[in-house]
XYZ file of C-alpha atoms in Angstrom:
761
model
C 0.089 -0.109 0.014
C 1.533 3.539 -0.929
C 1.730 6.032 1.592
C 2.295 9.050 -0.601
C 2.261 12.268 1.540
C 0.843 15.297 -0.099
C -0.009 13.674 -3.398
C -0.987 16.244 -5.969
C -3.699 14.013 -7.499
C -5.704 10.869 -6.629
C -6.666 8.227 -9.277
C -9.486 6.394 -8.237
C -10.150 3.076 -9.947
C -13.428 1.114 -9.313
C -13.111 -2.490 -10.437
C -15.359 -5.303 -10.744
C -14.084 -8.534 -12.513
C -11.942 -6.430 -14.878
C -8.710 -8.096 -13.787
C -8.011 -8.957 -17.373
C -8.095 -4.767 -18.347
C -6.731 -3.562 -14.791
C -2.869 -4.158 -15.420
C -2.817 -1.915 -18.712
C -5.080 0.567 -17.093
C -2.365 0.995 -13.894
C 0.548 1.163 -16.245
C -1.079 4.065 -18.321
C -1.449 5.938 -14.821
C 2.122 5.283 -14.170
C 3.379 6.268 -17.309
C 1.195 9.621 -17.443
C 1.869 10.713 -13.946
C 5.602 9.825 -13.861
C 7.044 11.850 -11.096
C 4.143 13.681 -10.519
C 3.218 13.290 -6.657
C 0.181 10.776 -6.967
C -1.836 8.086 -5.153
C -3.628 5.603 -6.847
C -6.821 3.907 -5.237
C -7.990 0.715 -6.537
C -11.706 -0.269 -4.995
C -12.307 -4.052 -5.561
C -15.814 -3.812 -5.407
C -16.513 -7.763 -4.713
C -14.472 -9.252 -7.746
C -14.332 -12.925 -8.160
C -11.614 -12.661 -10.678
C -7.715 -12.095 -10.565
C -8.356 -8.294 -9.692
C -6.612 -8.860 -6.266
C -3.373 -10.316 -7.746
C -3.358 -7.857 -10.462
C -3.428 -5.284 -7.646
C -0.832 -6.537 -5.512
C 1.704 -6.665 -8.787
C 1.539 -2.781 -8.215
C 1.503 -2.827 -4.221
C 4.303 -0.397 -4.127
C 2.234 2.173 -6.100
C -1.366 1.321 -5.279
C -3.741 1.645 -2.296
C -6.217 -1.480 -2.434
C -9.326 -1.528 -0.885
C -12.007 -4.219 -0.995
C -15.567 -3.995 -0.315
C -18.616 -6.208 -0.977
C -19.960 -5.440 -4.214
C -22.338 -2.155 -4.046
C -21.982 -0.771 -7.945
C -19.845 1.602 -9.518
C -21.234 4.615 -7.763
C -20.481 3.293 -4.420
C -16.791 1.903 -5.484
C -16.157 5.909 -6.526
C -17.557 7.167 -3.264
C -15.381 5.016 -1.429
C -12.264 6.212 -3.358
C -13.551 9.662 -2.800
C -13.311 9.153 1.069
C -10.205 7.901 1.176
C -8.371 10.392 -1.462
C -6.240 13.048 -0.163
C -4.593 14.604 -3.312
C -5.456 18.187 -4.480
C -7.219 16.826 -7.707
C -9.295 13.900 -8.355
C -9.545 11.622 -11.838
C -12.064 9.015 -11.928
C -10.843 6.246 -14.217
C -12.570 3.060 -14.997
C -10.235 -0.412 -14.739
C -10.861 -1.016 -18.470
C -9.749 2.393 -19.728
C -6.403 4.076 -20.307
C -4.749 7.452 -19.954
C -2.416 8.992 -22.483
C 1.264 9.517 -21.544
C 0.784 12.949 -21.364
C -2.852 13.322 -19.593
C -2.033 14.061 -15.997
C 0.619 16.534 -16.666
C -1.495 18.318 -19.217
C -4.439 18.526 -17.205
C -3.173 19.225 -13.553
C -0.825 22.005 -15.459
C -4.183 23.904 -16.299
C -5.356 23.737 -12.702
C -2.098 24.823 -11.265
C -1.736 27.716 -13.382
C -5.585 28.762 -13.887
C -6.862 28.908 -9.916
C -10.308 30.154 -11.815
C -10.832 26.402 -13.277
C -12.478 23.924 -11.179
C -12.464 21.279 -13.911
C -10.047 20.181 -16.670
C -11.326 18.125 -19.467
C -9.690 16.653 -22.626
C -10.612 14.728 -25.420
C -11.441 10.889 -25.801
C -10.354 8.338 -28.324
C -13.131 5.497 -28.155
C -11.648 2.066 -28.605
C -14.019 -0.960 -29.708
C -11.587 -3.933 -28.550
C -12.930 -7.170 -26.723
C -9.362 -8.125 -25.468
C -6.766 -5.974 -23.467
C -4.263 -6.534 -26.272
C -6.776 -5.441 -29.370
C -5.702 -2.397 -31.401
C -6.219 1.417 -30.286
C -7.958 2.772 -33.067
C -9.802 6.279 -33.177
C -12.974 5.264 -34.058
C -14.984 7.384 -31.945
C -15.013 11.138 -30.686
C -17.050 12.612 -27.816
C -18.678 15.771 -28.113
C -16.462 18.104 -26.474
C -16.036 21.793 -27.515
C -13.726 24.521 -26.130
C -16.413 26.412 -24.289
C -20.016 26.484 -23.230
C -19.563 23.153 -21.553
C -23.122 23.421 -19.515
C -24.626 23.674 -22.755
C -23.602 20.565 -24.104
C -23.941 18.599 -20.829
C -27.972 19.365 -21.534
C -27.505 17.809 -25.003
C -25.697 14.336 -23.945
C -22.864 13.161 -21.955
C -19.629 14.508 -23.543
C -17.085 12.450 -22.247
C -16.250 9.452 -19.964
C -15.455 10.097 -16.318
C -11.467 10.122 -16.662
C -11.723 13.049 -19.291
C -12.251 15.293 -16.225
C -9.855 16.147 -13.392
C -11.354 18.014 -10.901
C -10.231 19.796 -7.645
C -10.947 17.500 -4.555
C -12.838 20.507 -2.624
C -15.232 21.296 -5.313
C -15.796 17.754 -5.840
C -16.560 17.011 -1.962
C -18.960 20.265 -2.421
C -20.924 18.783 -5.131
C -21.420 15.778 -3.432
C -21.018 11.676 -3.924
C -22.008 9.678 -7.038
C -25.729 8.907 -7.130
C -26.187 5.132 -5.706
C -29.479 4.846 -7.301
C -28.256 5.078 -10.698
C -26.685 1.957 -12.781
C -25.798 4.062 -15.491
C -25.099 7.975 -16.329
C -24.014 8.059 -12.691
C -20.811 10.116 -14.444
C -23.087 12.252 -16.395
C -25.175 13.176 -13.233
C -21.994 13.912 -11.222
C -20.714 16.355 -14.023
C -24.188 17.934 -14.686
C -24.418 18.956 -10.916
C -21.083 20.599 -11.215
C -22.344 22.520 -14.226
C -25.494 23.630 -12.337
C -22.991 24.545 -9.230
C -21.402 27.071 -11.485
C -18.049 25.314 -11.701
C -15.664 26.461 -14.301
C -14.896 23.660 -16.970
C -11.789 24.122 -19.296
C -10.880 22.113 -22.070
C -7.713 21.452 -23.855
C -6.750 19.784 -27.355
C -3.224 18.779 -26.199
C -3.972 15.280 -24.618
C -6.643 12.859 -24.238
C -7.923 9.663 -22.589
C -8.825 6.051 -24.134
C -12.234 4.657 -23.569
C -12.436 0.979 -24.215
C -15.807 -0.184 -25.300
C -16.502 -3.828 -24.990
C -19.348 -6.573 -24.366
C -19.037 -6.208 -20.539
C -19.172 -2.143 -20.773
C -22.301 -0.625 -19.180
C -22.865 1.211 -22.100
C -23.521 -2.183 -24.107
C -26.542 -3.188 -22.165
C -28.687 -0.806 -24.549
C -31.907 -1.437 -22.470
C -30.263 -0.428 -19.442
C -28.818 2.816 -21.230
C -31.575 3.746 -22.690
C -33.668 3.673 -19.487
C -30.975 6.078 -17.775
C -30.343 8.369 -20.654
C -34.188 9.094 -20.098
C -33.680 9.520 -16.568
C -31.216 11.948 -17.365
C -33.093 13.771 -19.807
C -35.797 14.470 -17.169
C -33.530 15.365 -14.468
C -32.047 17.817 -16.753
C -35.188 19.315 -17.744
C -36.495 19.827 -14.334
C -33.459 21.530 -13.502
C -33.463 23.790 -16.564
C -36.887 24.952 -15.802
C -35.550 26.764 -12.721
C -31.732 27.181 -14.020
C -30.989 30.793 -14.498
C -28.346 29.734 -17.231
C -31.428 28.356 -19.236
C -34.091 31.025 -18.778
C -32.464 33.222 -21.437
C -31.029 30.564 -23.887
C -32.326 29.539 -27.155
C -29.848 27.188 -27.837
C -29.953 25.137 -24.522
C -33.292 24.086 -25.444
C -32.369 22.971 -28.696
C -29.573 21.060 -27.542
C -31.797 19.264 -24.925
C -34.421 18.343 -27.773
C -31.842 16.982 -30.163
C -30.392 14.939 -27.078
C -34.106 13.699 -26.883
C -34.242 12.795 -30.425
C -31.296 10.832 -30.186
C -32.755 8.668 -27.516
C -36.163 8.480 -29.337
C -34.406 7.169 -32.439
C -32.720 4.471 -30.196
C -35.856 3.417 -28.339
C -37.206 3.016 -31.841
C -34.824 0.816 -32.735
C -34.952 -1.261 -29.828
C -38.685 -1.367 -30.061
C -39.150 0.246 -26.566
C -42.192 1.989 -26.966
C -43.070 2.842 -23.389
C -39.652 4.646 -23.514
C -40.120 6.033 -26.678
C -43.375 7.983 -25.386
C -41.823 9.519 -22.670
C -39.005 10.627 -24.317
C -40.822 12.068 -27.114
C -43.068 13.979 -24.428
C -39.785 15.311 -23.108
C -38.515 16.638 -27.016
C -42.026 18.209 -27.448
C -41.852 20.374 -24.395
C -38.160 21.441 -24.651
C -39.136 22.523 -28.361
C -42.096 24.560 -27.001
C -39.626 26.047 -24.019
C -37.242 27.068 -27.172
C -40.103 28.641 -29.230
C -40.913 30.738 -26.177
C -37.220 32.086 -26.249
C -36.772 32.593 -30.121
C -35.871 36.118 -29.533
C -32.758 34.778 -28.001
C -31.703 32.798 -30.957
C -28.312 33.837 -32.576
C -27.973 33.145 -36.107
C -24.381 33.559 -36.405
C -23.695 30.736 -33.801
C -22.476 27.695 -35.763
C -22.689 25.140 -32.828
C -26.598 26.094 -32.700
C -26.775 25.744 -36.816
C -25.203 22.369 -36.036
C -27.877 21.238 -33.218
C -30.679 22.846 -35.235
C -29.609 20.831 -38.458
C -29.114 17.835 -36.798
C -32.528 18.056 -34.734
C -34.348 18.611 -38.160
C -32.675 15.509 -39.693
C -33.814 13.089 -36.494
C -37.289 14.657 -36.730
C -37.653 13.638 -40.307
C -36.417 10.061 -39.393
C -38.996 10.074 -36.141
C -41.747 11.084 -38.552
C -41.863 7.415 -40.003
C -43.288 6.363 -36.752
C -46.325 8.448 -37.586
C -46.469 9.760 -33.730
C -48.605 13.158 -33.520
C -46.140 14.598 -31.269
C -43.434 14.046 -33.668
C -45.458 16.068 -36.296
C -46.095 18.658 -33.770
C -42.004 18.871 -33.256
C -41.538 19.108 -36.823
C -44.259 21.816 -37.132
C -42.600 23.872 -34.358
C -39.291 23.599 -35.941
C -40.615 24.535 -39.247
C -42.326 27.716 -38.096
C -39.204 28.859 -36.222
C -36.718 28.074 -39.051
C -38.626 27.469 -42.408
C -35.212 27.930 -44.375
C -33.412 25.306 -42.264
C -31.805 22.561 -44.941
C -32.817 18.888 -44.941
C -30.786 17.514 -47.829
C -27.811 15.399 -46.946
C -25.467 17.694 -48.827
C -26.496 20.781 -46.832
C -26.201 19.085 -43.732
C -22.983 17.837 -44.842
C -21.683 21.481 -45.265
C -22.876 22.650 -41.779
C -21.171 19.729 -40.431
C -18.008 20.455 -41.918
C -18.298 23.738 -40.482
C -18.890 22.797 -37.004
C -16.456 19.763 -36.802
C -13.331 22.060 -36.216
C -15.525 23.745 -33.442
C -16.529 20.519 -32.033
C -13.794 18.429 -32.379
C -10.391 19.045 -31.443
C -8.236 18.294 -34.282
C -5.440 15.756 -32.814
C -3.754 12.721 -34.301
C -3.854 9.646 -32.164
C -1.017 7.694 -31.203
C -1.334 4.707 -28.749
C 0.553 5.044 -25.472
C 3.907 3.487 -26.251
C 4.266 2.062 -22.543
C 0.639 0.519 -22.759
C 0.393 -1.088 -26.389
C 3.096 -3.281 -28.199
C 4.464 -1.645 -31.174
C 5.290 -4.037 -33.997
C 6.720 -1.782 -36.647
C 7.747 -4.397 -38.793
C 4.227 -5.801 -39.647
C 2.653 -3.730 -42.419
C -0.914 -2.687 -41.332
C -3.799 -3.151 -44.055
C -7.134 -1.946 -43.786
C -10.337 -3.957 -45.290
C -13.360 -2.249 -45.649
C -16.997 -3.604 -46.244
C -20.709 -2.298 -45.093
C -21.225 -5.538 -43.613
C -18.664 -8.311 -42.358
C -18.745 -11.453 -39.966
C -20.986 -12.627 -38.480
C -22.860 -11.606 -41.455
C -22.796 -13.913 -44.228
C -22.817 -12.833 -47.915
C -20.655 -12.853 -50.996
C -18.714 -9.777 -50.148
C -18.240 -10.881 -46.413
C -16.776 -14.292 -47.206
C -14.494 -12.879 -49.722
C -13.051 -10.080 -47.632
C -12.727 -12.590 -44.777
C -10.725 -14.863 -46.944
C -8.550 -12.035 -48.444
C -7.897 -10.766 -44.879
C -6.956 -14.498 -43.502
C -4.549 -14.624 -46.575
C -2.876 -11.616 -45.860
C -2.630 -12.479 -42.061
C -0.895 -15.491 -43.222
C 1.293 -13.550 -45.271
C 2.369 -11.388 -41.963
C 0.419 -8.224 -42.234
C -1.508 -6.735 -39.552
C -5.360 -6.610 -40.797
C -8.061 -4.346 -39.630
C -11.494 -4.553 -41.141
C -13.609 -1.524 -41.024
C -17.431 -2.175 -41.070
C -20.877 -1.276 -39.686
C -21.815 -2.244 -36.295
C -24.437 -5.004 -35.821
C -25.791 -6.217 -32.721
C -24.970 -9.895 -33.161
C -20.813 -9.173 -33.378
C -19.571 -10.107 -29.722
C -15.831 -10.154 -30.537
C -13.663 -7.913 -32.313
C -11.340 -10.353 -33.428
C -11.938 -12.836 -36.289
C -9.558 -15.129 -38.279
C -6.547 -12.982 -37.027
C -8.180 -9.461 -37.832
C -9.376 -6.931 -35.917
C -12.603 -5.441 -36.369
C -13.454 -1.731 -36.116
C -17.010 -0.747 -36.280
C -19.164 2.401 -36.390
C -22.986 2.737 -35.877
C -23.329 3.932 -39.861
C -25.238 2.897 -42.669
C -26.953 4.192 -45.784
C -26.026 5.240 -49.177
C -25.788 8.783 -50.876
C -29.416 9.422 -51.198
C -30.175 9.148 -47.402
C -30.325 11.890 -45.095
C -27.724 10.768 -42.982
C -25.364 8.126 -42.105
C -25.705 7.222 -38.467
C -24.441 9.300 -35.415
C -20.826 7.948 -35.684
C -20.290 9.166 -39.298
C -18.355 12.275 -38.101
C -15.912 9.818 -36.238
C -15.661 7.438 -39.043
C -14.837 10.295 -41.679
C -11.938 11.548 -39.314
C -10.689 8.168 -38.854
C -10.463 7.377 -42.572
C -8.709 10.493 -43.219
C -6.026 10.175 -40.798
C -5.874 6.748 -40.582
C -1.985 5.237 -41.396
C -2.211 2.181 -43.241
C 0.263 0.773 -45.650
C -2.806 0.139 -48.113
C -6.700 -0.039 -48.073
C -8.855 -2.090 -50.044
C -12.621 -1.377 -49.968
C -15.247 -3.771 -51.400
C -19.001 -2.311 -51.815
C -21.157 -0.301 -53.502
C -19.394 2.973 -54.182
C -22.328 5.170 -52.881
C -22.422 3.854 -49.280
C -21.787 5.676 -46.338
C -17.937 3.965 -46.116
C -17.026 5.678 -49.221
C -18.662 9.136 -48.702
C -15.976 10.847 -46.836
C -13.692 10.279 -50.000
C -15.564 13.091 -51.502
C -14.653 15.572 -49.375
C -11.173 14.469 -47.774
C -7.896 13.048 -49.218
C -7.110 10.067 -46.797
C -3.356 9.525 -46.216
C -3.817 5.823 -46.752
C -3.771 4.811 -50.357
C -7.325 3.198 -50.877
C -7.751 0.864 -53.746
C -11.442 0.243 -54.683
C -13.459 -3.272 -55.486
C -16.647 -1.452 -56.574
C -19.678 -3.327 -56.502
C -21.545 -2.305 -59.835
C -24.641 -3.951 -60.957
C -27.710 -2.788 -63.534
C -29.949 -2.008 -60.316
C -27.196 0.235 -58.647
C -26.422 2.312 -61.927
C -30.221 2.772 -62.651
C -30.414 4.011 -59.061
C -27.507 6.502 -59.807
C -28.827 7.908 -62.917
C -32.302 8.263 -61.423
C -30.863 10.357 -58.715
C -28.295 12.252 -60.830
C -25.367 10.395 -58.921
C -22.966 9.528 -61.554
C -20.691 12.597 -60.897
C -20.667 11.827 -57.237
C -19.802 7.971 -58.210
C -17.202 9.147 -60.604
C -15.519 11.533 -57.936
C -15.468 8.229 -55.610
C -13.717 6.141 -57.963
C -11.186 9.019 -59.067
C -9.964 9.407 -55.773
C -9.154 5.959 -55.202
C -5.452 4.887 -55.860
C -6.591 1.975 -57.985
C -9.923 0.469 -59.018
C -10.339 -3.004 -59.862
C -12.854 -4.918 -61.580
C -14.171 -8.423 -61.395
C -14.935 -8.873 -64.948
C -12.610 -7.849 -67.842
C -15.606 -6.466 -70.031
C -18.831 -6.710 -68.075
C -20.846 -3.910 -66.600
C -18.542 -2.883 -63.845
C -15.324 -2.498 -66.308
C -17.623 -0.705 -68.719
C -19.041 1.772 -65.842
C -15.461 2.265 -64.598
C -14.207 3.094 -68.083
C -16.967 5.501 -68.960
C -16.381 7.493 -65.669
C -12.630 7.684 -67.091
C -11.224 5.244 -64.750
C -8.843 2.607 -65.928
C -9.592 -0.369 -63.943
C -7.272 -3.235 -63.177
C -9.130 -6.878 -63.581
C -8.437 -8.679 -60.053
C -10.948 -11.838 -59.978
C -12.414 -12.635 -57.062
C -10.649 -15.995 -55.552
C -12.175 -18.607 -53.251
C -10.621 -20.739 -50.228
C -12.140 -24.068 -50.579
C -14.203 -25.684 -47.704
C -13.371 -29.167 -45.971
C -15.119 -31.924 -47.712
C -18.379 -31.895 -45.865
C -20.758 -34.797 -47.420
C -24.019 -35.832 -46.128
C -25.858 -32.820 -46.521
C -29.091 -34.159 -48.125
C -29.086 -36.738 -45.188
C -28.664 -34.130 -42.606
C -31.752 -32.012 -43.989
C -34.272 -34.766 -44.601
C -33.624 -34.715 -48.410
C -34.284 -37.501 -50.935
C -31.109 -39.074 -51.676
C -32.893 -40.345 -55.169
C -34.234 -37.003 -56.222
C -32.326 -34.515 -58.415
C -31.646 -31.276 -55.927
C -31.946 -27.807 -57.006
C -30.268 -25.152 -54.948
C -30.386 -21.309 -54.637
C -28.189 -19.668 -52.092
C -28.770 -16.013 -51.120
C -30.132 -13.967 -48.389
C -33.817 -12.697 -49.279
C -33.201 -9.405 -50.798
C -35.897 -8.731 -53.283
C -32.611 -8.396 -56.050
C -32.177 -12.013 -55.259
C -35.521 -12.819 -56.662
C -36.337 -15.839 -55.311
C -40.019 -15.093 -55.672
C -39.567 -15.047 -59.464
C -37.789 -18.204 -59.464
C -40.430 -20.045 -57.659
C -43.048 -18.483 -59.906
C -41.578 -20.149 -62.805
C -40.581 -23.488 -61.081
C -43.720 -23.926 -59.485
C -45.412 -24.041 -63.374
C -42.629 -26.631 -64.210
C -43.254 -30.123 -64.362
C -40.671 -32.543 -63.252
C -39.547 -35.074 -59.776
C -36.987 -32.626 -58.442
C -36.398 -31.123 -54.976
C -35.708 -27.504 -54.626
C -34.060 -25.742 -51.318
C -33.650 -22.121 -51.018
C -30.872 -21.023 -48.378
C -30.563 -17.913 -46.842
C -31.467 -15.403 -44.023
C -34.612 -13.322 -43.795
C -33.610 -9.682 -43.283
C -34.843 -7.578 -40.277
C -36.153 -4.309 -42.455
C -39.820 -3.872 -43.362
C -39.446 -4.253 -47.056
C -37.597 -7.251 -46.817
C -39.740 -8.615 -44.089
C -42.490 -8.259 -46.696
C -40.720 -9.905 -49.311
C -39.650 -12.588 -47.475
C -43.413 -13.524 -46.255
C -44.330 -13.263 -49.792
C -41.570 -15.822 -51.042
C -42.485 -18.310 -47.882
C -46.224 -17.983 -48.946
C -45.605 -19.154 -52.560
C -43.193 -21.772 -51.732
C -45.707 -23.431 -49.585
C -47.865 -24.090 -52.110
C -45.187 -26.498 -54.045
C -44.164 -29.498 -52.069
C -41.290 -29.725 -53.950
C -39.782 -26.576 -52.759
C -38.194 -25.864 -49.420
C -36.973 -22.866 -47.405
C -34.018 -24.015 -45.279
C -33.321 -20.557 -43.752
C -29.583 -19.187 -42.945
C -26.863 -22.103 -42.515
C -23.316 -21.555 -42.018
C -21.219 -20.950 -44.646
C -19.720 -24.278 -44.960
C -22.866 -25.974 -44.627
C -24.191 -23.920 -47.795
C -21.007 -24.672 -49.620
C -22.126 -28.726 -49.087
C -25.443 -27.961 -50.419
C -23.816 -26.480 -53.636
C -21.215 -29.382 -53.503
C -24.144 -32.074 -53.669
C -26.398 -30.067 -55.688
C -27.310 -31.194 -59.261
C -27.755 -27.848 -60.538
C -26.998 -24.395 -58.779
C -29.635 -21.749 -59.761
C -29.107 -17.852 -59.697
C -32.134 -15.926 -60.599
C -31.041 -12.094 -59.729
C -32.163 -8.848 -61.174
C -28.579 -7.595 -60.586
C -25.436 -9.229 -59.401
C -21.890 -7.958 -59.671
C -19.782 -11.167 -58.715
C -22.072 -13.723 -57.130
C -19.450 -15.975 -55.118
C -21.912 -18.991 -55.115
C -20.935 -19.302 -58.750
C -17.272 -19.788 -57.800
C -18.274 -22.174 -55.301
C -20.305 -24.358 -58.137
C -17.126 -24.019 -60.580
C -15.004 -25.219 -57.825
C -17.558 -28.148 -57.178
C -17.844 -28.935 -61.008
C -21.614 -28.419 -60.240
C -23.481 -26.860 -63.386
C -25.232 -23.611 -62.634
C -28.048 -21.517 -64.385
C -27.965 -17.661 -63.920
C -29.716 -14.839 -65.416
C -27.731 -12.182 -67.802
C -28.110 -9.461 -65.147
C -25.563 -11.399 -63.208
C -22.622 -9.514 -64.756
C -19.694 -11.755 -63.912
C -21.314 -15.021 -65.111
C -20.743 -13.995 -68.975
C -17.064 -14.900 -68.004
C -17.457 -17.744 -65.954
C -17.631 -21.397 -67.339
C -19.705 -24.398 -66.130
C -23.051 -22.832 -66.612
C -25.961 -21.397 -68.660
C -26.717 -17.766 -68.944
C -30.381 -17.355 -69.979
C -33.695 -15.421 -69.209
C -35.630 -16.496 -66.199
C -38.335 -17.846 -68.149
C -35.805 -20.354 -70.086
C -34.865 -22.129 -66.741
C -37.250 -24.671 -67.130
C -35.914 -25.863 -70.415
C -32.284 -25.667 -69.238
C -33.024 -27.342 -66.121
C -35.010 -30.171 -67.968
C -32.055 -30.645 -70.723
C -29.442 -30.980 -67.862
C -31.438 -33.316 -65.347
C -32.302 -35.795 -68.472
C -28.626 -35.686 -69.484
C -26.382 -36.773 -66.793
C -23.384 -36.722 -68.830
C -23.699 -33.286 -70.618
C -24.516 -32.149 -66.850
C -21.093 -33.570 -65.718
C -19.137 -32.373 -68.648
C -20.403 -28.691 -68.314
C -19.472 -28.882 -64.630
C -16.009 -29.851 -65.635
C -15.575 -26.589 -67.465
C -16.133 -24.526 -64.458
C -13.743 -26.685 -62.280
C -10.949 -26.025 -64.809
C -11.809 -22.316 -65.129
C -11.612 -22.015 -61.300
C -8.290 -23.982 -61.110
C -6.810 -21.487 -63.695
C -8.034 -18.191 -62.778
C -9.736 -18.176 -59.197
C -7.467 -20.058 -56.404
C -5.726 -17.790 -54.249
C -2.699 -19.225 -55.556
C -3.333 -17.223 -58.684
C -5.270 -14.208 -57.201
C -3.359 -13.329 -54.094
C -0.010 -12.483 -55.895
C -1.967 -9.518 -57.538
C -2.989 -8.058 -54.007
C 0.520 -8.699 -52.790
C 1.729 -6.637 -55.870
C -0.821 -3.986 -55.262
C 0.270 -3.485 -51.632
C 4.189 -3.454 -52.255
C 4.225 -1.789 -55.570
C 1.156 -0.238 -56.192
C 0.050 -2.162 -59.155
C 0.202 -5.860 -60.116
C 2.650 -6.838 -62.705
C 0.388 -8.420 -64.942
C -3.367 -9.222 -65.046
C -4.910 -12.719 -65.004
C -6.380 -13.600 -68.706
C -9.168 -15.741 -68.996
C -8.858 -18.744 -71.363
C -10.777 -18.129 -74.252
C -11.470 -21.662 -75.069
C -13.028 -22.738 -71.714
C -15.511 -19.795 -72.065
C -16.080 -20.719 -75.956
C -16.624 -24.365 -74.875
C -19.140 -23.322 -72.115
C -21.262 -21.327 -74.923
C -21.266 -23.879 -77.264
C -22.509 -26.348 -74.431
C -25.155 -23.690 -73.434
C -26.505 -23.463 -76.981
C -27.008 -27.014 -77.081
C -28.905 -27.277 -73.752
C -31.170 -24.024 -74.947
C -31.532 -25.240 -78.482
């Protein structure tokens, strides 16, 4: 136990079963404080893991206090009672300090006696393990002034971003033990109401680690306490002198309520949604009564207003009368307020330098092991594991191959609830709460953080696979990332038609031109044609596929007849996959065969309606079964045992299932809109209405079916294995371009076309 006399700072660290993180946490404090007189108080709140053992390793520096489990607030209060330092810092055991956090923050308080609380930036980390990458993937709403205003909006920072004078903390009172979340928010808001002076500085930051055990990961509990805080703040604002003559403080509170309302809607919390919409409306009514205090030159107010309008338009979909009333108030107050995505982006671009302190991020060297000999590669995809689709599987394969080659690989993707770990196949997953395409009104509440990350991230190379009009590519329109970004754009007929309809061809071209290199998945398909028309000279780099281990017995495992021909369709139930059209055609086709559909029903209303229609129609034909989502290796087993793979899509770029069929020697039938299939072997390309004829010919002639499938296997071995494709990616990483492109064997493609004509003739 340390016996430091007259410590300048007391660092209070509550810990409940966070032994896996505590060592890094304590090391970061020792590195940050260095020779500054300090006391470190670890309050073990009834842990049952190795927390005591870890604390004993630091017994020379740490005061260890054990108490029965009483909760985070009670543990912090215990630390406050024992602290003797001039200043207090509340640090959770799974979080970290930067090397200069304590010197910078204490110097503010030492040199500015009127300042009560020093506050710094935060870098948010998404990593399940203590050794995960520290990447700047999130920012807190922290501005240079008017901290009380922003505390009325939302919690602007985690507790360890603040250092407070101890006597002022004791005047403020202890943490509220009735709260099981937002207890720090309540504490700092009470400080603001007491008139304490905050001062923020950009020279340092703290690291906030978000993981499965984080309190914020419990969405139901977090939303409940967010609403409690919105209510408490509203009650205080009614009597608080600071709020009486302020228009923007009520707008800020209304926006905080709107953000929580969206979260309630996403989590289907109807009772909480009704409460928070009520707070939102009364805050807007209070704002309207103070319209004469509005300052149209205040960029922060403009930002709050634009974001509020944006959130209200999304909430309008709920058809709640209160939301319509809120929209009416905003429109009456600000009839010219823009709502288009481009206009909002301009406002955001103006406000970001004010809202976020510009600062690059460097992991603390004493906390995170640095491996400079390993080049870092960034992969990007809208969806990634555990979501399963062609893009996800290919990117997973590519990343795994690069990891085997010795690269450190990170994957940038959207946040999905099912993801419970941020390490997969040796790759680190960096996720954001983002979604959407260029025509959408916003890209999610973490888009600004993602855009900042993409602009400043330092990787040797990046490969982005997906639609070039997605949120992932949007920052390329206004920034020049220092990392070389290579695009593998998904381009199909449906997307192109949408870009034309929304007059977005110029935006798409701008994204493509910002890339260091664009790759096409066909030598002459729609993707290659579009890229060339946009003035980009693409490189043909085919997709590759890692074969799964043999997995026989698919028919037996799923109760399918071993004697009937098996037709298979693999793909999630997007309308563009056109399972509905395929069933309509097959239902009118005579024959003794069995057909299975493998794929997931998607959670969005339009897709849910589509799946219900597919399910209803399939139930009318006993030959057809919907197996639902299956693991990737099991779907591969279905393709391996199928007599024919069917692909009925209205639009595709590079369907991975065709590569799987080619590898297994399974003949396939695909629609002409499937782009790359025109440069594949082993199958028939024909309109959907001709599928029955092709199926009948292939089923009645087993030798023809086998010969057709063999052509596909030969092409796969020649062009689509990682042995052939990986060297192209390695050359792009190391040299900027591949030395030579893969050439598809003309004889195999010609033989496939000749055979297809016989089948359809």
